[in-house]
Amino acid sequence: MLVPKKNRSIVYNQIFEDGVMVVKKDPFQKKHDTLEVPNLQVMKLCQSLCSRGYLKEQFSWQHYYYFLTDDGIEYLRGYLNIPPEVIPATLKKTTRPPGAMPGGTGMGGERRFEKRGEPGSEFRPEFRGTGFGRGGGGYQGYRSDPQTGGGYGFGRGGAPS
């Protein structure tokens, strides 16, 4: 497919900056969700780069997810005349303060240990006599009879009345 050089450079710049590209599988969509380029042209450019081994493709829920490979970084750097110091956003290291946990602390603030007590304390779960555990008296089966302990096919009694 013939794609204007202006549109090609817009798409290639976006792929190089982010390191990824998401394209909805809709060739009739007028414009791409984030770019001012027809969606069909973005689809075909990514398909072309993928067939040459510069992008890796993942398809899910009517969306194509493209990830830039190392060969793709080299190719786009040469095509767009980008210096070697500039790298895609997916390869940039995030800076964390020393001692910070990788998962973070959740929704702002310290972690709370309300259900089990403080770390290091003894865990004592409560069983209230109902439920599905041993001797809990929970659900015992489909069409079960409390006196005989079962329904059809358990060898006790006849057909249910």
mmCIF file of C-alpha atoms in Angstrom:
data_model
loop_
_atom_site.group_PDB
_atom_site.id
_atom_site.type_symbol
_atom_site.label_atom_id
_atom_site.label_comp_id
_atom_site.label_asym_id
_atom_site.label_seq_id
_atom_site.Cartn_x
_atom_site.Cartn_y
_atom_site.Cartn_z
ATOM 1 C CA MET A 1 0.000 0.000 0.000
ATOM 2 C CA LEU A 2 1.298 3.436 -0.848
ATOM 3 C CA VAL A 3 1.565 5.612 2.275
ATOM 4 C CA PRO A 4 2.611 9.285 2.112
ATOM 5 C CA LYS A 5 6.044 9.936 3.595
ATOM 6 C CA LYS A 6 4.558 12.433 6.070
ATOM 7 C CA ASN A 7 2.197 9.795 7.519
ATOM 8 C CA ARG A 8 4.940 7.172 7.525
ATOM 9 C CA SER A 9 7.258 9.410 9.540
ATOM 10 C CA ILE A 10 4.460 10.274 12.020
ATOM 11 C CA VAL A 11 3.779 6.587 12.667
ATOM 12 C CA TYR A 12 7.465 5.628 12.853
ATOM 13 C CA ASN A 13 8.200 8.498 15.266
ATOM 14 C CA GLN A 14 5.354 7.423 17.530
ATOM 15 C CA ILE A 15 6.502 3.799 17.507
ATOM 16 C CA PHE A 16 10.067 4.817 18.309
ATOM 17 C CA GLU A 17 9.087 7.228 21.113
ATOM 18 C CA ASP A 18 6.773 4.808 22.918
ATOM 19 C CA GLY A 19 8.264 1.473 21.904
ATOM 20 C CA VAL A 20 4.725 0.148 21.469
ATOM 21 C CA MET A 21 1.717 0.794 19.237
ATOM 22 C CA VAL A 22 -1.933 -0.156 19.731
ATOM 23 C CA VAL A 23 -4.100 -0.366 16.607
ATOM 24 C CA LYS A 24 -7.791 -1.188 16.580
ATOM 25 C CA LYS A 25 -8.737 -3.751 13.940
ATOM 26 C CA ASP A 26 -11.008 -1.418 12.012
ATOM 27 C CA PRO A 27 -9.804 -0.581 8.498
ATOM 28 C CA PHE A 28 -12.767 1.780 7.965
ATOM 29 C CA GLN A 29 -11.932 4.019 10.939
ATOM 30 C CA LYS A 30 -11.123 7.474 9.595
ATOM 31 C CA LYS A 31 -8.277 8.302 11.988
ATOM 32 C CA HIS A 32 -6.137 6.318 14.390
ATOM 33 C CA ASP A 33 -7.055 6.784 18.072
ATOM 34 C CA THR A 34 -3.912 8.780 18.945
ATOM 35 C CA LEU A 35 -2.506 9.884 15.572
ATOM 36 C CA GLU A 36 -3.843 12.060 12.776
ATOM 37 C CA VAL A 37 -3.288 9.255 10.263
ATOM 38 C CA PRO A 38 -5.903 6.919 8.725
ATOM 39 C CA ASN A 39 -6.151 3.721 10.752
ATOM 40 C CA LEU A 40 -5.692 1.518 7.675
ATOM 41 C CA GLN A 41 -2.309 3.103 6.959
ATOM 42 C CA VAL A 42 -1.182 2.570 10.567
ATOM 43 C CA MET A 43 -2.313 -1.064 10.353
ATOM 44 C CA LYS A 44 -0.413 -1.689 7.127
ATOM 45 C CA LEU A 45 2.761 0.087 8.268
ATOM 46 C CA CYS A 46 2.835 -1.974 11.469
ATOM 47 C CA GLN A 47 2.083 -5.130 9.504
ATOM 48 C CA SER A 48 5.001 -4.367 7.194
ATOM 49 C CA LEU A 49 7.408 -3.736 10.082
ATOM 50 C CA CYS A 50 6.186 -6.920 11.762
ATOM 51 C CA SER A 51 6.811 -9.038 8.662
ATOM 52 C CA ARG A 52 10.379 -7.719 8.513
ATOM 53 C CA GLY A 53 10.961 -8.623 12.160
ATOM 54 C CA TYR A 54 11.088 -5.066 13.504
ATOM 55 C CA LEU A 55 7.894 -5.360 15.555
ATOM 56 C CA LYS A 56 6.371 -8.191 17.570
ATOM 57 C CA GLU A 57 2.584 -8.560 17.252
ATOM 58 C CA GLN A 58 -0.008 -9.583 19.830
ATOM 59 C CA PHE A 59 -3.746 -9.632 18.994
ATOM 60 C CA SER A 60 -6.458 -9.474 21.629
ATOM 61 C CA TRP A 61 -10.042 -8.222 21.731
ATOM 62 C CA GLN A 62 -9.992 -6.683 18.242
ATOM 63 C CA HIS A 63 -6.811 -4.713 18.912
ATOM 64 C CA TYR A 64 -3.303 -5.273 17.598
ATOM 65 C CA TYR A 65 -0.521 -4.663 20.109
ATOM 66 C CA TYR A 66 2.892 -4.099 18.517
ATOM 67 C CA PHE A 67 6.173 -4.091 20.460
ATOM 68 C CA LEU A 68 9.433 -2.745 19.073
ATOM 69 C CA THR A 69 12.308 -5.263 18.841
ATOM 70 C CA ASP A 70 16.029 -4.496 19.035
ATOM 71 C CA ASP A 71 16.343 -4.789 15.244
ATOM 72 C CA GLY A 72 13.387 -2.404 14.913
ATOM 73 C CA ILE A 73 15.113 0.148 17.122
ATOM 74 C CA GLU A 74 18.172 0.046 14.884
ATOM 75 C CA TYR A 75 16.085 0.292 11.696
ATOM 76 C CA LEU A 76 13.959 3.219 12.904
ATOM 77 C CA ARG A 77 17.017 4.998 14.293
ATOM 78 C CA GLY A 78 18.592 4.829 10.825
ATOM 79 C CA TYR A 79 15.367 5.749 8.980
ATOM 80 C CA LEU A 80 14.535 8.727 11.218
ATOM 81 C CA ASN A 81 18.164 9.856 11.786
ATOM 82 C CA ILE A 82 17.883 9.618 15.569
ATOM 83 C CA PRO A 83 21.093 9.701 17.665
ATOM 84 C CA PRO A 84 22.040 6.609 19.704
ATOM 85 C CA GLU A 85 21.475 8.423 23.024
ATOM 86 C CA VAL A 86 17.715 8.557 22.441
ATOM 87 C CA ILE A 87 15.913 5.342 23.384
ATOM 88 C CA PRO A 88 12.231 4.293 23.368
ATOM 89 C CA ALA A 89 10.156 4.823 26.517
ATOM 90 C CA THR A 90 9.884 1.061 27.123
ATOM 91 C CA LEU A 91 13.650 0.807 27.616
ATOM 92 C CA LYS A 92 14.022 3.773 29.960
ATOM 93 C CA LYS A 93 14.755 2.878 33.567
ATOM 94 C CA THR A 94 12.455 4.348 36.177
ATOM 95 C CA THR A 95 14.108 5.941 39.173
ATOM 96 C CA ARG A 96 12.881 4.884 42.603
ATOM 97 C CA PRO A 97 13.986 6.166 45.962
ATOM 98 C CA PRO A 98 16.316 3.731 47.760
ATOM 99 C CA GLY A 99 14.487 1.200 49.916
ATOM 100 C CA ALA A 100 11.219 1.471 47.991
ATOM 101 C CA MET A 101 9.390 -1.741 47.280
ATOM 102 C CA PRO A 102 8.801 -2.631 43.609
ATOM 103 C CA GLY A 103 5.040 -3.028 44.102
ATOM 104 C CA GLY A 104 4.585 0.223 45.958
ATOM 105 C CA THR A 105 2.377 0.663 48.975
ATOM 106 C CA GLY A 106 -0.976 0.684 47.237
ATOM 107 C CA MET A 107 -3.399 3.562 47.285
ATOM 108 C CA GLY A 108 -1.351 6.184 49.089
ATOM 109 C CA GLY A 109 -0.080 5.546 52.570
ATOM 110 C CA GLU A 110 1.145 2.791 54.780
ATOM 111 C CA ARG A 111 0.003 -0.775 54.611
ATOM 112 C CA ARG A 112 -2.506 -1.742 57.216
ATOM 113 C CA PHE A 113 -2.687 -5.120 58.903
ATOM 114 C CA GLU A 114 -6.197 -5.033 60.316
ATOM 115 C CA LYS A 115 -7.411 -8.513 59.487
ATOM 116 C CA ARG A 116 -4.504 -10.592 60.749
ATOM 117 C CA GLY A 117 -2.809 -8.315 63.234
ATOM 118 C CA GLU A 118 0.744 -7.109 63.089
ATOM 119 C CA PRO A 119 3.404 -8.924 61.090
ATOM 120 C CA GLY A 120 4.909 -11.698 63.160
ATOM 121 C CA SER A 121 1.811 -12.223 65.304
ATOM 122 C CA GLU A 122 0.156 -15.609 65.376
ATOM 123 C CA PHE A 123 -2.584 -16.146 62.791
ATOM 124 C CA ARG A 124 -5.763 -17.718 64.190
ATOM 125 C CA PRO A 125 -8.584 -18.102 61.685
ATOM 126 C CA GLU A 126 -12.151 -18.266 62.981
ATOM 127 C CA PHE A 127 -14.459 -21.128 61.977
ATOM 128 C CA ARG A 128 -18.071 -20.573 62.906
ATOM 129 C CA GLY A 129 -19.433 -24.074 62.302
ATOM 130 C CA THR A 130 -21.069 -23.324 58.958
ATOM 131 C CA GLY A 131 -19.563 -23.423 55.571
ATOM 132 C CA PHE A 132 -17.904 -25.872 53.276
ATOM 133 C CA GLY A 133 -15.041 -27.210 55.403
ATOM 134 C CA ARG A 134 -14.810 -30.480 57.328
ATOM 135 C CA GLY A 135 -17.848 -30.960 59.496
ATOM 136 C CA GLY A 136 -19.048 -27.540 58.538
ATOM 137 C CA GLY A 137 -22.504 -28.689 57.606
ATOM 138 C CA GLY A 138 -22.531 -26.733 54.357
ATOM 139 C CA TYR A 139 -23.845 -27.864 50.986
ATOM 140 C CA GLN A 140 -23.891 -31.680 50.758
ATOM 141 C CA GLY A 141 -25.055 -32.259 47.243
ATOM 142 C CA TYR A 142 -27.906 -31.944 44.811
ATOM 143 C CA ARG A 143 -31.222 -33.228 46.204
ATOM 144 C CA SER A 144 -29.563 -34.426 49.383
ATOM 145 C CA ASP A 145 -31.635 -35.770 52.258
ATOM 146 C CA PRO A 146 -30.410 -34.703 55.719
ATOM 147 C CA GLN A 147 -31.477 -38.022 57.345
ATOM 148 C CA THR A 148 -29.785 -40.394 54.887
ATOM 149 C CA GLY A 149 -26.872 -38.184 53.939
ATOM 150 C CA GLY A 150 -27.372 -38.210 50.198
ATOM 151 C CA GLY A 151 -29.678 -38.248 47.229
ATOM 152 C CA TYR A 152 -29.876 -40.594 44.288
ATOM 153 C CA GLY A 153 -27.359 -43.405 43.930
ATOM 154 C CA PHE A 154 -25.964 -43.503 47.463
ATOM 155 C CA GLY A 155 -27.291 -46.993 48.229
ATOM 156 C CA ARG A 156 -29.647 -45.982 51.009
ATOM 157 C CA GLY A 157 -33.377 -46.028 50.769
ATOM 158 C CA GLY A 158 -35.429 -45.844 47.636
ATOM 159 C CA ALA A 159 -36.568 -43.067 45.370
ATOM 160 C CA PRO A 160 -37.344 -39.765 47.030
ATOM 161 C CA SER A 161 -40.957 -39.272 47.994
#
